[in-house]
Short mmCIF file of C-alpha atoms and ligand atoms in Angstrom, two decimals:
data_model
loop_
_atom_site.label_atom_id
_atom_site.label_comp_id
_atom_site.label_asym_id
_atom_site.label_seq_id
_atom_site.Cartn_x
_atom_site.Cartn_y
_atom_site.Cartn_z
CA UNK A 1 -62.87 24.70 -162.24
CA UNK A 2 -66.40 26.06 -162.55
CA UNK A 3 -69.30 24.00 -163.89
CA UNK A 4 -69.48 26.33 -166.88
CA UNK A 5 -65.86 25.64 -167.67
CA UNK A 6 -66.42 21.92 -167.44
CA UNK A 7 -69.42 22.28 -169.76
CA UNK A 8 -67.20 24.05 -172.29
CA UNK A 9 -64.69 21.21 -172.22
CA UNK A 10 -67.21 18.29 -172.41
CA UNK A 11 -68.01 16.08 -174.16
CA UNK A 12 -64.70 14.28 -174.24
CA UNK A 13 -63.62 10.85 -175.34
CA UNK A 14 -62.76 9.16 -178.54
CA UNK A 15 -63.95 10.51 -181.87
CA UNK A 16 -66.73 8.53 -183.56
CA UNK A 17 -64.20 7.20 -186.07
CA UNK A 18 -62.16 5.76 -183.20
CA UNK A 19 -59.11 7.89 -184.19
CA UNK A 20 -57.57 10.63 -182.08
CA UNK A 21 -59.53 11.77 -179.03
CA UNK A 22 -61.98 14.66 -179.59
CA UNK A 23 -60.42 17.98 -178.64
CA UNK A 24 -62.36 20.26 -176.28
CA UNK A 25 -64.79 22.66 -177.95
CA UNK A 26 -63.85 26.21 -176.85
CA UNK A 27 -66.62 27.96 -178.73
CA UNK A 28 -68.70 28.63 -175.61
CA UNK A 29 -65.94 30.37 -173.66
CA UNK A 30 -67.36 33.81 -174.33
CA UNK A 31 -69.93 33.07 -171.64
CA UNK A 32 -70.16 35.08 -168.42
CA UNK A 33 -67.39 34.38 -165.93
CA UNK A 34 -64.92 33.53 -168.64
CA UNK A 35 -63.86 37.09 -169.49
CA UNK A 36 -60.52 36.73 -167.67
CA UNK A 37 -59.39 35.00 -170.81
CA UNK A 38 -59.55 38.34 -172.67
CA UNK A 39 -56.42 39.48 -170.84
CA UNK A 40 -54.45 36.75 -172.61
CA UNK A 41 -56.00 37.19 -176.04
CA UNK A 42 -54.54 38.22 -179.38
CA UNK A 43 -57.07 41.08 -179.47
CA UNK A 44 -55.63 42.34 -176.20
CA UNK A 45 -52.16 42.32 -177.76
CA UNK A 46 -53.32 44.16 -180.89
CA UNK A 47 -54.99 46.93 -178.92
CA UNK A 48 -52.33 47.55 -176.29
CA UNK A 49 -49.48 47.21 -178.78
CA UNK A 50 -51.07 49.86 -181.00
CA UNK A 51 -51.13 52.31 -178.08
CA UNK A 52 -47.55 51.43 -177.10
CA UNK A 53 -46.28 51.91 -180.66
CA UNK A 54 -47.80 55.41 -180.81
CA UNK A 55 -46.43 56.40 -177.42
CA UNK A 56 -42.94 55.04 -178.10
CA UNK A 57 -42.86 56.79 -181.48
CA UNK A 58 -43.69 60.11 -179.74
CA UNK A 59 -40.95 59.48 -177.18
CA UNK A 60 -38.31 58.73 -179.79
CA UNK A 61 -39.17 61.88 -181.74
CA UNK A 62 -39.04 64.12 -178.66
CA UNK A 63 -36.28 66.73 -178.96
CA UNK A 64 -36.45 68.42 -175.55
CA UNK A 65 -33.37 69.05 -173.43
CA UNK A 66 -34.66 67.84 -170.10
CA UNK A 67 -33.35 66.46 -166.83
CA UNK A 68 -35.18 64.15 -164.50
CA UNK A 69 -38.41 65.13 -162.72
CA UNK A 70 -38.32 63.88 -159.15
CA UNK A 71 -41.79 63.48 -157.69
CA UNK A 72 -42.93 63.13 -154.11
CA UNK A 73 -43.00 59.32 -153.64
CA UNK A 74 -46.19 59.41 -151.54
CA UNK A 75 -48.03 61.40 -154.23
CA UNK A 76 -46.69 59.09 -156.94
CA UNK A 77 -47.80 56.05 -154.99
CA UNK A 78 -51.30 57.50 -154.64
CA UNK A 79 -51.39 58.17 -158.40
CA UNK A 80 -50.23 54.62 -159.13
CA UNK A 81 -52.76 53.16 -156.70
CA UNK A 82 -55.57 55.13 -158.33
CA UNK A 83 -54.76 53.41 -161.62
CA UNK A 84 -55.23 49.95 -160.17
CA UNK A 85 -58.17 47.62 -160.63
CA UNK A 86 -59.30 46.72 -157.14
CA UNK A 87 -60.55 43.15 -157.57
CA UNK A 88 -62.64 43.47 -154.38
CA UNK A 89 -64.25 40.14 -153.41
CA UNK A 90 -67.46 39.75 -155.36
CA UNK A 91 -66.56 42.45 -157.93
CA UNK A 92 -66.56 41.36 -161.54
CA UNK A 93 -63.15 40.92 -163.20
CA UNK A 94 -62.08 44.06 -165.04
CA UNK A 95 -60.40 42.20 -167.83
CA UNK A 96 -61.87 44.38 -170.56
CA UNK A 97 -59.41 46.07 -172.84
CA UNK A 98 -58.91 49.43 -171.14
CA UNK A 99 -56.51 51.02 -173.59
CA UNK A 100 -57.11 54.45 -172.12
CA UNK A 101 -55.80 53.35 -168.72
CA UNK A 102 -52.92 51.58 -170.46
CA UNK A 103 -52.01 54.87 -172.17
CA UNK A 104 -52.07 56.71 -168.82
CA UNK A 105 -49.77 54.09 -167.31
CA UNK A 106 -47.28 54.41 -170.19
CA UNK A 107 -47.36 58.22 -169.79
CA UNK A 108 -46.74 57.88 -166.07
CA UNK A 109 -43.75 55.61 -166.70
CA UNK A 110 -42.22 58.04 -169.16
CA UNK A 111 -42.97 61.10 -167.00
CA UNK A 112 -41.34 59.74 -163.85
CA UNK A 113 -38.26 58.16 -165.40
CA UNK A 114 -34.81 59.21 -166.46
CA UNK A 115 -34.90 60.75 -169.92
CA UNK A 116 -32.19 58.73 -171.61
CA UNK A 117 -33.08 60.18 -175.02
CA UNK A 118 -32.68 63.78 -173.86
CA UNK A 119 -29.49 65.65 -174.68
CA UNK A 120 -29.61 66.88 -171.08
CA UNK A 121 -29.16 63.35 -169.79
CA UNK A 122 -25.57 62.69 -168.69
CA UNK A 123 -26.14 60.97 -165.39
CA UNK A 124 -25.72 57.24 -165.66
CA UNK A 125 -24.42 54.37 -167.75
CA UNK A 126 -27.74 53.89 -169.51
CA UNK A 127 -28.33 54.69 -173.13
CA UNK A 128 -31.37 54.70 -175.31
CA UNK A 129 -31.31 51.25 -176.90
CA UNK A 130 -31.36 50.39 -180.57
CA UNK A 131 -35.12 50.28 -181.23
CA UNK A 132 -35.03 47.06 -183.27
CA UNK A 133 -33.48 45.33 -180.27
CA UNK A 134 -36.24 46.64 -178.01
CA UNK A 135 -38.92 45.47 -180.42
CA UNK A 136 -37.30 42.07 -180.48
CA UNK A 137 -37.21 42.11 -176.67
CA UNK A 138 -41.00 42.28 -176.85
CA UNK A 139 -41.02 39.32 -179.23
CA UNK A 140 -39.02 37.26 -176.76
CA UNK A 141 -41.19 38.43 -173.88
CA UNK A 142 -44.38 37.35 -175.65
CA UNK A 143 -42.91 34.02 -176.69
CA UNK A 144 -40.72 33.18 -173.70
CA UNK A 145 -37.87 30.75 -174.18
CA UNK A 146 -35.81 30.28 -171.03
CA UNK A 147 -32.29 30.52 -172.40
CA UNK A 148 -30.48 28.32 -169.93
CA UNK A 149 -31.43 25.01 -171.55
CA UNK A 150 -31.03 24.09 -175.18
CA UNK A 151 -34.39 22.36 -175.48
CA UNK A 152 -36.17 25.50 -174.22
CA UNK A 153 -34.17 28.20 -175.98
CA UNK A 154 -32.35 26.76 -178.95
CA UNK A 155 -31.62 29.97 -180.84
CA UNK A 156 -30.36 31.76 -177.71
CA UNK A 157 -27.87 28.99 -176.98
CA UNK A 158 -26.61 29.08 -180.53
CA UNK A 159 -26.41 32.90 -180.41
CA UNK A 160 -24.26 32.66 -177.24
CA UNK A 161 -21.75 30.66 -179.25
CA UNK A 162 -21.83 33.03 -182.22
CA UNK A 163 -21.27 36.12 -180.07
CA UNK A 164 -18.51 34.28 -178.21
CA UNK A 165 -16.78 33.49 -181.52
CA UNK A 166 -17.05 37.13 -182.63
CA UNK A 167 -15.44 38.49 -179.47
CA UNK A 168 -12.85 35.68 -179.43
CA UNK A 169 -11.73 36.60 -182.93
CA UNK A 170 -11.07 40.18 -181.83
CA UNK A 171 -8.75 39.16 -179.01
CA UNK A 172 -7.18 36.17 -180.76
CA UNK A 173 -8.74 33.61 -178.42
CA UNK A 174 -9.30 30.12 -179.69
CA UNK A 175 -13.06 29.99 -180.13
CA UNK A 176 -13.00 26.21 -179.78
CA UNK A 177 -11.56 26.36 -176.29
CA UNK A 178 -12.90 29.60 -174.81
CA UNK A 179 -16.47 30.01 -173.61
CA UNK A 180 -19.03 32.70 -172.92
CA UNK A 181 -22.23 32.63 -170.91
CA UNK A 182 -24.78 35.38 -170.50
CA UNK A 183 -25.93 36.51 -167.07
CA UNK A 184 -28.53 38.97 -165.84
CA UNK A 185 -26.14 41.77 -165.00
CA UNK A 186 -22.45 42.27 -164.38
CA UNK A 187 -23.00 41.98 -160.63
CA UNK A 188 -23.94 38.34 -161.17
CA UNK A 189 -21.17 37.85 -163.74
CA UNK A 190 -18.54 39.16 -161.28
CA UNK A 191 -19.86 36.85 -158.58
CA UNK A 192 -19.89 33.86 -160.95
CA UNK A 193 -16.34 34.51 -162.19
CA UNK A 194 -14.94 34.90 -158.68
CA UNK A 195 -16.65 31.67 -157.59
CA UNK A 196 -15.06 29.95 -160.62
CA UNK A 197 -11.69 31.45 -159.61
CA UNK A 198 -12.07 30.21 -156.03
CA UNK A 199 -13.02 26.71 -157.13
CA UNK A 200 -10.14 26.59 -159.58
CA UNK A 201 -7.34 28.12 -157.53
CA UNK A 202 -8.44 26.82 -154.11
CA UNK A 203 -9.09 23.34 -155.38
CA UNK A 204 -11.67 21.39 -153.39
CA UNK A 205 -13.30 24.48 -151.93
CA UNK A 206 -16.68 23.84 -153.57
CA UNK A 207 -17.11 20.79 -151.38
CA UNK A 208 -14.98 21.51 -148.33
CA UNK A 209 -15.08 25.33 -148.19
CA UNK A 210 -12.30 27.74 -149.04
CA UNK A 211 -10.88 27.99 -145.53
CA UNK A 212 -9.90 24.32 -145.39
CA UNK A 213 -8.29 24.23 -148.83
CA UNK A 214 -6.38 27.54 -149.03
CA UNK A 215 -2.69 27.75 -148.19
CA UNK A 216 -3.41 30.74 -146.01
CA UNK A 217 -6.27 33.20 -145.56
CA UNK A 218 -8.21 33.18 -148.85
CA UNK A 219 -7.97 36.74 -150.22
CA UNK A 220 -9.19 38.67 -153.23
CA UNK A 221 -7.21 41.67 -154.53
CA UNK A 222 -9.25 44.53 -156.01
CA UNK A 223 -8.62 48.13 -156.99
CA UNK A 224 -9.78 50.89 -154.63
CA UNK A 225 -12.43 51.90 -157.19
CA UNK A 226 -13.82 48.40 -157.87
CA UNK A 227 -17.58 48.26 -158.33
CA UNK A 228 -19.51 47.44 -155.19
CA UNK A 229 -20.72 44.17 -156.69
CA UNK A 230 -17.07 43.02 -156.62
CA UNK A 231 -16.31 44.08 -153.07
CA UNK A 232 -19.49 42.34 -151.88
CA UNK A 233 -18.42 38.95 -153.21
CA UNK A 234 -16.08 37.92 -150.33
CA UNK A 235 -18.95 38.50 -147.91
CA UNK A 236 -21.35 36.51 -150.08
CA UNK A 237 -19.10 33.50 -150.62
CA UNK A 238 -17.81 33.25 -147.07
CA UNK A 239 -14.30 34.53 -147.72
CA UNK A 240 -15.14 37.54 -145.55
CA UNK A 241 -15.14 41.25 -146.29
CA UNK A 242 -12.01 41.68 -144.17
CA UNK A 243 -10.12 39.52 -146.65
CA UNK A 244 -10.11 41.99 -149.50
CA UNK A 245 -6.70 43.34 -150.39
CA UNK A 246 -7.21 46.88 -151.69
CA UNK A 247 -4.77 47.71 -154.46
CA UNK A 248 -3.64 51.36 -154.59
CA UNK A 249 -4.42 53.57 -157.57
CA UNK A 250 -2.27 55.95 -159.57
CA UNK A 251 -3.11 59.56 -160.47
CA UNK A 252 -5.46 58.39 -163.26
CA UNK A 253 -7.34 56.21 -160.77
CA UNK A 254 -6.07 53.01 -162.39
CA UNK A 255 -4.59 50.24 -160.27
CA UNK A 256 -0.87 51.05 -159.92
CA UNK A 257 0.78 47.85 -161.20
CA UNK A 258 4.03 48.40 -159.33
CA UNK A 259 2.35 48.94 -155.98
CA UNK A 260 -0.06 46.05 -156.71
CA UNK A 261 2.81 43.62 -157.17
CA UNK A 262 4.38 44.77 -153.90
CA UNK A 263 1.06 44.66 -152.01
CA UNK A 264 0.32 41.11 -153.20
CA UNK A 265 3.79 39.92 -152.30
CA UNK A 266 3.55 41.48 -148.85
CA UNK A 267 0.11 39.93 -148.30
CA UNK A 268 1.42 36.51 -149.27
CA UNK A 269 4.37 36.90 -146.93
CA UNK A 270 1.85 37.53 -144.15
CA UNK A 271 0.04 34.25 -144.86
CA UNK A 272 -2.64 35.40 -147.28
CA UNK A 273 -3.57 33.17 -150.21
CA UNK A 274 -4.42 35.74 -152.87
CA UNK A 275 -6.29 33.62 -155.42
CA UNK A 276 -7.96 36.27 -157.55
CA UNK A 277 -7.22 39.78 -158.81
CA UNK A 278 -10.18 41.78 -160.08
CA UNK A 279 -9.27 44.62 -162.42
CA UNK A 280 -11.66 47.18 -163.92
CA UNK A 281 -11.93 48.18 -167.53
CA UNK A 282 -14.06 51.23 -167.18
CA UNK A 283 -14.39 51.89 -163.45
CA UNK A 284 -17.83 53.10 -162.49
CA UNK A 285 -16.66 56.35 -160.95
CA UNK A 286 -14.32 57.72 -163.65
CA UNK A 287 -14.23 55.06 -166.39
CA UNK A 288 -10.57 54.24 -165.66
CA UNK A 289 -9.07 51.23 -167.40
CA UNK A 290 -6.54 49.37 -165.26
CA UNK A 291 -3.16 48.34 -166.77
CA UNK A 292 -4.39 44.90 -167.83
CA UNK A 293 -1.18 43.74 -169.46
CA UNK A 294 0.87 44.42 -166.33
CA UNK A 295 -1.74 42.92 -164.03
CA UNK A 296 -1.91 39.80 -166.23
CA UNK A 297 1.86 39.50 -165.88
CA UNK A 298 1.63 39.72 -162.08
CA UNK A 299 -1.27 37.26 -161.92
CA UNK A 300 0.35 34.74 -164.22
CA UNK A 301 3.67 34.83 -162.39
CA UNK A 302 1.93 34.23 -159.06
CA UNK A 303 -0.63 31.67 -160.28
CA UNK A 304 -3.51 34.02 -159.49
CA UNK A 305 -6.76 34.15 -161.50
CA UNK A 306 -7.28 37.51 -163.23
CA UNK A 307 -10.88 38.62 -163.72
CA UNK A 308 -11.57 41.90 -165.51
CA UNK A 309 -14.79 43.71 -164.71
CA UNK A 310 -15.20 45.28 -168.14
CA UNK A 311 -18.93 45.86 -167.62
CA UNK A 312 -18.59 49.39 -168.93
CA UNK A 313 -15.73 49.53 -171.43
CA UNK A 314 -15.52 45.89 -172.56
CA UNK A 315 -17.60 46.99 -175.53
CA UNK A 316 -14.47 48.80 -176.81
CA UNK A 317 -13.36 45.38 -178.10
CA UNK A 318 -15.74 45.89 -181.02
CA UNK A 319 -13.99 49.03 -182.28
CA UNK A 320 -10.61 48.83 -184.02
CA UNK A 321 -9.97 52.39 -182.89
CA UNK A 322 -10.47 52.02 -179.14
CA UNK A 323 -9.77 48.29 -178.70
CA UNK A 324 -6.05 48.97 -177.96
CA UNK A 325 -7.15 50.60 -174.68
CA UNK A 326 -7.97 47.08 -173.46
CA UNK A 327 -4.57 45.66 -174.33
CA UNK A 328 -3.90 42.70 -172.04
CA UNK A 329 -7.54 41.67 -171.56
CA UNK A 330 -6.78 38.64 -173.76
CA UNK A 331 -4.51 37.36 -170.98
CA UNK A 332 -7.28 37.46 -168.34
CA UNK A 333 -8.84 34.21 -167.15
CA UNK A 334 -12.28 35.80 -167.34
CA UNK A 335 -13.91 39.13 -168.10
CA UNK A 336 -17.45 40.44 -168.35
CA UNK A 337 -19.12 43.02 -170.59
CA UNK A 338 -22.52 44.61 -170.01
CA UNK A 339 -24.35 44.59 -173.34
CA UNK A 340 -27.03 46.77 -171.74
CA UNK A 341 -24.46 49.51 -171.18
CA UNK A 342 -22.20 50.20 -174.17
CA UNK A 343 -23.66 47.69 -176.62
CA UNK A 344 -26.96 49.58 -176.46
CA UNK A 345 -29.39 46.67 -176.12
CA UNK A 346 -32.14 46.26 -173.50
CA UNK A 347 -31.14 45.28 -169.97
CA UNK A 348 -30.23 42.90 -168.55
CA UNK A 349 -27.66 41.22 -170.77
CA UNK A 350 -24.10 40.58 -169.63
CA UNK A 351 -21.49 38.52 -171.41
CA UNK A 352 -19.09 36.55 -169.18
CA UNK A 353 -16.06 35.19 -171.03
CA UNK A 354 -13.65 32.47 -169.94
CA UNK A 355 -10.31 32.06 -171.75
CA UNK A 356 -10.31 28.38 -170.86
CA UNK A 357 -13.90 27.29 -171.46
CA UNK A 358 -13.49 24.22 -169.26
CA UNK A 359 -13.28 26.55 -166.25
CA UNK A 360 -16.79 27.85 -166.87
CA UNK A 361 -18.24 24.62 -165.53
CA UNK A 362 -16.15 24.99 -162.40
CA UNK A 363 -18.22 27.83 -160.97
CA UNK A 364 -21.07 25.54 -159.93
CA UNK A 365 -19.49 22.12 -159.63
CA UNK A 366 -22.67 20.36 -158.61
CA UNK A 367 -22.65 16.61 -159.21
CA UNK A 368 -25.75 14.60 -159.96
CA UNK A 369 -24.58 12.30 -157.16
CA UNK A 370 -24.65 15.11 -154.56
CA UNK A 371 -28.13 13.99 -153.56
CA UNK A 372 -29.71 10.54 -153.55
CA UNK A 373 -32.65 11.75 -155.56
CA UNK A 374 -31.24 14.32 -157.95
CA UNK A 375 -33.43 17.44 -157.63
CA UNK A 376 -31.78 19.03 -160.65
CA UNK A 377 -32.52 16.11 -162.94
CA UNK A 378 -35.63 17.81 -164.33
CA UNK A 379 -33.30 20.07 -166.26
CA UNK A 380 -29.87 18.47 -166.16
CA UNK A 381 -29.06 15.18 -167.76
CA UNK A 382 -25.75 13.42 -167.23
CA UNK A 383 -25.52 12.28 -170.84
CA UNK A 384 -23.45 14.56 -173.07
CA UNK A 385 -24.68 15.07 -176.59
CA UNK A 386 -24.48 17.62 -179.39
CA UNK A 387 -27.19 19.72 -177.75
CA UNK A 388 -25.97 19.68 -174.16
CA UNK A 389 -22.62 21.05 -175.30
CA UNK A 390 -24.44 24.16 -176.44
CA UNK A 391 -26.37 24.84 -173.28
CA UNK A 392 -25.26 27.05 -170.44
CA UNK A 393 -27.43 25.73 -167.60
CA UNK A 394 -24.61 24.05 -165.71
CA UNK A 395 -22.47 27.18 -165.89
CA UNK A 396 -25.13 29.66 -164.85
CA UNK A 397 -26.39 30.70 -161.45
CA UNK A 398 -29.79 31.43 -162.95
CA UNK A 399 -32.31 28.77 -163.79
CA UNK A 400 -34.93 30.75 -165.70
CA UNK A 401 -33.17 33.39 -167.79
CA UNK A 402 -34.42 35.62 -170.57
CA UNK A 403 -32.86 35.02 -174.00
CA UNK A 404 -31.42 38.54 -173.86
CA UNK A 405 -28.44 37.58 -176.01
CA UNK A 406 -30.81 37.48 -178.96
CA UNK A 407 -31.23 41.27 -178.84
CA UNK A 408 -27.50 41.65 -179.40
CA UNK A 409 -27.37 38.96 -182.04
CA UNK A 410 -30.31 40.61 -183.83
CA UNK A 411 -28.54 43.99 -183.94
CA UNK A 412 -25.42 42.29 -185.29
CA UNK A 413 -27.50 40.40 -187.86
CA UNK A 414 -29.48 43.45 -189.02
CA UNK A 415 -26.94 46.26 -188.97
CA UNK A 416 -23.50 44.75 -188.45
CA UNK A 417 -21.38 45.61 -185.48
CA UNK A 418 -20.14 48.93 -186.86
CA UNK A 419 -23.25 50.79 -185.67
CA UNK A 420 -22.17 49.98 -182.14
CA UNK A 421 -18.47 50.63 -182.76
CA UNK A 422 -19.11 54.01 -184.36
CA UNK A 423 -21.35 55.18 -181.54
CA UNK A 424 -18.71 54.15 -179.00
CA UNK A 425 -16.03 56.07 -180.92
CA UNK A 426 -18.24 59.17 -181.08
CA UNK A 427 -18.86 59.07 -177.32
CA UNK A 428 -15.19 58.55 -176.49
CA UNK A 429 -14.14 61.45 -178.76
CA UNK A 430 -16.82 63.71 -177.30
CA UNK A 431 -15.65 62.94 -173.76
CA UNK A 432 -12.08 63.83 -174.69
CA UNK A 433 -13.24 67.09 -176.25
CA UNK A 434 -15.29 67.91 -173.15
CA UNK A 435 -12.22 67.15 -171.03
CA UNK A 436 -10.07 69.56 -173.04
CA UNK A 437 -12.76 72.26 -172.92
CA UNK A 438 -13.37 72.01 -169.17
CA UNK A 439 -9.64 71.89 -168.44
CA UNK A 440 -9.24 75.35 -169.95
CA UNK A 441 -12.04 76.98 -167.93
CA UNK A 442 -10.71 78.89 -164.90
CA UNK A 443 -13.70 78.00 -162.73
CA UNK A 444 -13.76 74.26 -163.49
CA UNK A 445 -11.33 71.49 -162.49
CA UNK A 446 -11.31 68.13 -164.23
CA UNK A 447 -10.08 65.42 -161.92
CA UNK A 448 -8.81 62.83 -164.42
CA UNK A 449 -7.91 62.24 -168.05
CA UNK A 450 -10.77 60.16 -169.46
CA UNK A 451 -10.07 56.55 -170.48
CA UNK A 452 -13.71 56.02 -171.46
CA UNK A 453 -16.82 58.17 -171.79
CA UNK A 454 -17.11 59.21 -168.14
CA UNK A 455 -15.80 62.56 -166.95
CA UNK A 456 -15.62 63.84 -163.36
CA UNK A 457 -15.11 67.48 -162.56
CA UNK A 458 -15.72 70.24 -160.03
CA UNK A 459 -17.08 73.73 -160.39
CA UNK A 460 -14.84 76.07 -158.41
CA UNK A 461 -16.15 79.64 -158.66
CA UNK A 462 -13.47 82.26 -158.04
CA UNK A 463 -12.84 82.80 -154.32
CA UNK A 464 -14.57 79.60 -153.13
CA UNK A 465 -12.58 78.24 -150.16
CA UNK A 466 -11.25 74.68 -150.64
CA UNK A 467 -13.26 73.50 -147.65
CA UNK A 468 -16.54 74.39 -149.37
CA UNK A 469 -15.91 72.84 -152.79
CA UNK A 470 -17.49 69.46 -152.04
CA UNK A 471 -20.53 71.01 -150.40
CA UNK A 472 -21.07 73.13 -153.50
CA UNK A 473 -20.87 70.09 -155.84
CA UNK A 474 -23.48 68.31 -153.69
CA UNK A 475 -25.73 71.37 -153.75
CA UNK A 476 -25.30 71.66 -157.52
CA UNK A 477 -26.16 68.00 -158.02
CA UNK A 478 -29.30 68.39 -155.89
CA UNK A 479 -30.32 71.48 -157.76
CA UNK A 480 -29.71 70.03 -161.21
CA UNK A 481 -31.62 66.87 -160.53
CA UNK A 482 -34.61 68.65 -159.09
CA UNK A 483 -34.93 71.54 -161.51
CA UNK A 484 -32.20 71.37 -164.13
CA UNK A 485 -32.47 70.83 -167.86
CA UNK A 486 -29.30 68.80 -167.45
CA UNK A 487 -28.96 65.76 -165.27
CA UNK A 488 -25.48 64.69 -164.13
CA UNK A 489 -24.52 62.41 -161.25
CA UNK A 490 -22.08 62.87 -158.39
CA UNK A 491 -19.48 60.56 -156.94
CA UNK A 492 -17.36 60.66 -153.79
CA UNK A 493 -13.67 60.18 -154.50
CA UNK A 494 -10.96 60.29 -151.84
CA UNK A 495 -13.19 62.27 -149.53
CA UNK A 496 -14.20 64.78 -152.23
CA UNK A 497 -17.60 65.00 -153.89
CA UNK A 498 -17.32 65.67 -157.61
CA UNK A 499 -19.80 65.95 -160.48
CA UNK A 500 -19.85 63.10 -162.99
CA UNK A 501 -20.99 63.25 -166.61
CA UNK A 502 -21.50 59.97 -168.47
CA UNK A 503 -21.80 60.54 -172.20
CA UNK A 504 -24.14 57.80 -173.42
CA UNK A 505 -26.29 59.78 -175.85
CA UNK A 506 -24.85 60.29 -179.32
CA UNK A 507 -27.13 63.30 -179.88
CA UNK A 508 -25.09 65.24 -177.33
CA UNK A 509 -22.43 67.55 -178.79
CA UNK A 510 -20.12 70.24 -177.43
CA UNK A 511 -22.99 72.75 -177.64
CA UNK A 512 -24.75 70.76 -174.93
CA UNK A 513 -21.58 70.55 -172.84
CA UNK A 514 -21.28 74.34 -172.99
CA UNK A 515 -24.96 74.72 -172.05
CA UNK A 516 -24.34 72.41 -169.07
CA UNK A 517 -21.48 74.64 -167.96
CA UNK A 518 -23.76 77.68 -168.22
CA UNK A 519 -26.46 75.94 -166.20
CA UNK A 520 -23.95 74.95 -163.50
CA UNK A 521 -22.61 78.51 -163.25
CA UNK A 522 -26.13 79.90 -163.02
CA UNK A 523 -27.12 77.35 -160.35
CA UNK A 524 -23.95 78.12 -158.35
CA UNK A 525 -24.83 81.85 -158.48
CA UNK A 526 -28.27 81.10 -157.08
CA UNK A 527 -26.93 78.77 -154.37
CA UNK A 528 -24.59 81.61 -153.35
C1 PLP B 601 -17.74 48.60 -163.53
C2 PLP B 601 -19.10 48.03 -163.20
N1 PLP B 601 -19.20 46.76 -162.80
C3 PLP B 601 -20.38 46.20 -162.50
C4 PLP B 601 -21.55 46.93 -162.58
C5 PLP B 601 -22.86 46.27 -162.24
O1 PLP B 601 -23.50 45.97 -163.40
P1 PLP B 601 -25.01 45.48 -163.44
O2 PLP B 601 -25.82 46.68 -163.11
O3 PLP B 601 -25.18 45.00 -164.84
O4 PLP B 601 -25.18 44.40 -162.43
C6 PLP B 601 -21.50 48.26 -163.00
C7 PLP B 601 -22.75 49.04 -163.09
O5 PLP B 601 -22.82 50.19 -163.20
C8 PLP B 601 -20.24 48.82 -163.32
O6 PLP B 601 -20.12 50.09 -163.71
#
């Protein structure tokens, strides 16, 4: 601490009246060498926020149909470097309020990113978020409240319970006995749920390891199209990547329940202890929803934990119209839903539900007595009280965690849940219409009936040999993402590369789908 700083704080001691101690006098902090404080000031907020509000307003009003602009990374890095304050030794701190540079940085961010608000954007499972939720995200960023512990984030812990009750009601779960925690992403939620499954079904494995407690080789059964965060888990938790049982899919790329039952039985007969089935509700590649009811039946009969990765389509639970597509999810032991996908709030916010709330604590079964001096005692306390029952710390992998649930709760509080449900219904209907339209075109082939709002297809110009179809889709994808007005993704399925449209933007209509088709045909003509 510099002498000047000490001078600003002195004199200290008791007040002349002998009451509370004198507080430091900050009035001299404007002095030279103290300007770093400007960066933290309310004035700084006012000035930068005003620029951001203007820029965001412009972005939201933008009507252009535009794809992504991919820049040369080296050139972009040079541009980003040129915007940086150098802080060379001996140089004065540049903590003045450079709103002009701030504006250039915001422009650079917008210019180089995916254009989720464009009607040309059909590439990924990201949507423009509900602006009120984004504004509130700024509120929670400015006034951070780590949401894992009740004393630090009271409202977030209460909101977890409210959102849990709302979902529970829609699937007839008992809200007193089920539980929900929020995690930073479905990847972490899938990992957490599978760890809970292992600890529950292979009892004692938290302490002794799964290998010594299983009745065979510990094994996880997943569909062929499971998200990569699921198929990574056995490697992460020491079960081993070789101990994944891949369940075959049917023609709609859903797990085939009949074959799954046979595969699990055969695996058990060969000495495998299948302790968890992971189903998908909205697979990443085609949005397929597995037959949850049938899989629940199989799991229950065999004493296996059923986890549903409903990161994408779990949001359907909020719509009376599309909820029936998730029939059977209420029988799962756990499922997760990405609120930053189809609930249209800022990332990351994932809801991880447990039918039996007591199992939520089982994921991380740490005991205070695990260590002589309890290193977790700065946040965990052994005494149960009204507050500790609300907090998620013991059930979460994360320690510091943003109160992201509040963005969802705020949307629910301000608008009601129908704004989300109606957008979902629009997107699902649009995808079905696009499916019907593409199916009738002689030079397009749709590869599945859509269960959600993802549609995969190929462009097959007349006379194109089968052996060249995948190469053409790859070339089309490259072309579209470098110079197209439309931006779709590609996915490799059973050795074929196909184009993938994810309808996340409710401003898209069939006119845009037809324009995409025209752009693809034109690009194919140019590729030759
Ligand atoms: C089905 C599915 N599961 C899990 C994930 C991973 O989710 P997150 O990015 O929130 O970790 C995704 C992401 O696209 C997904 O589609």
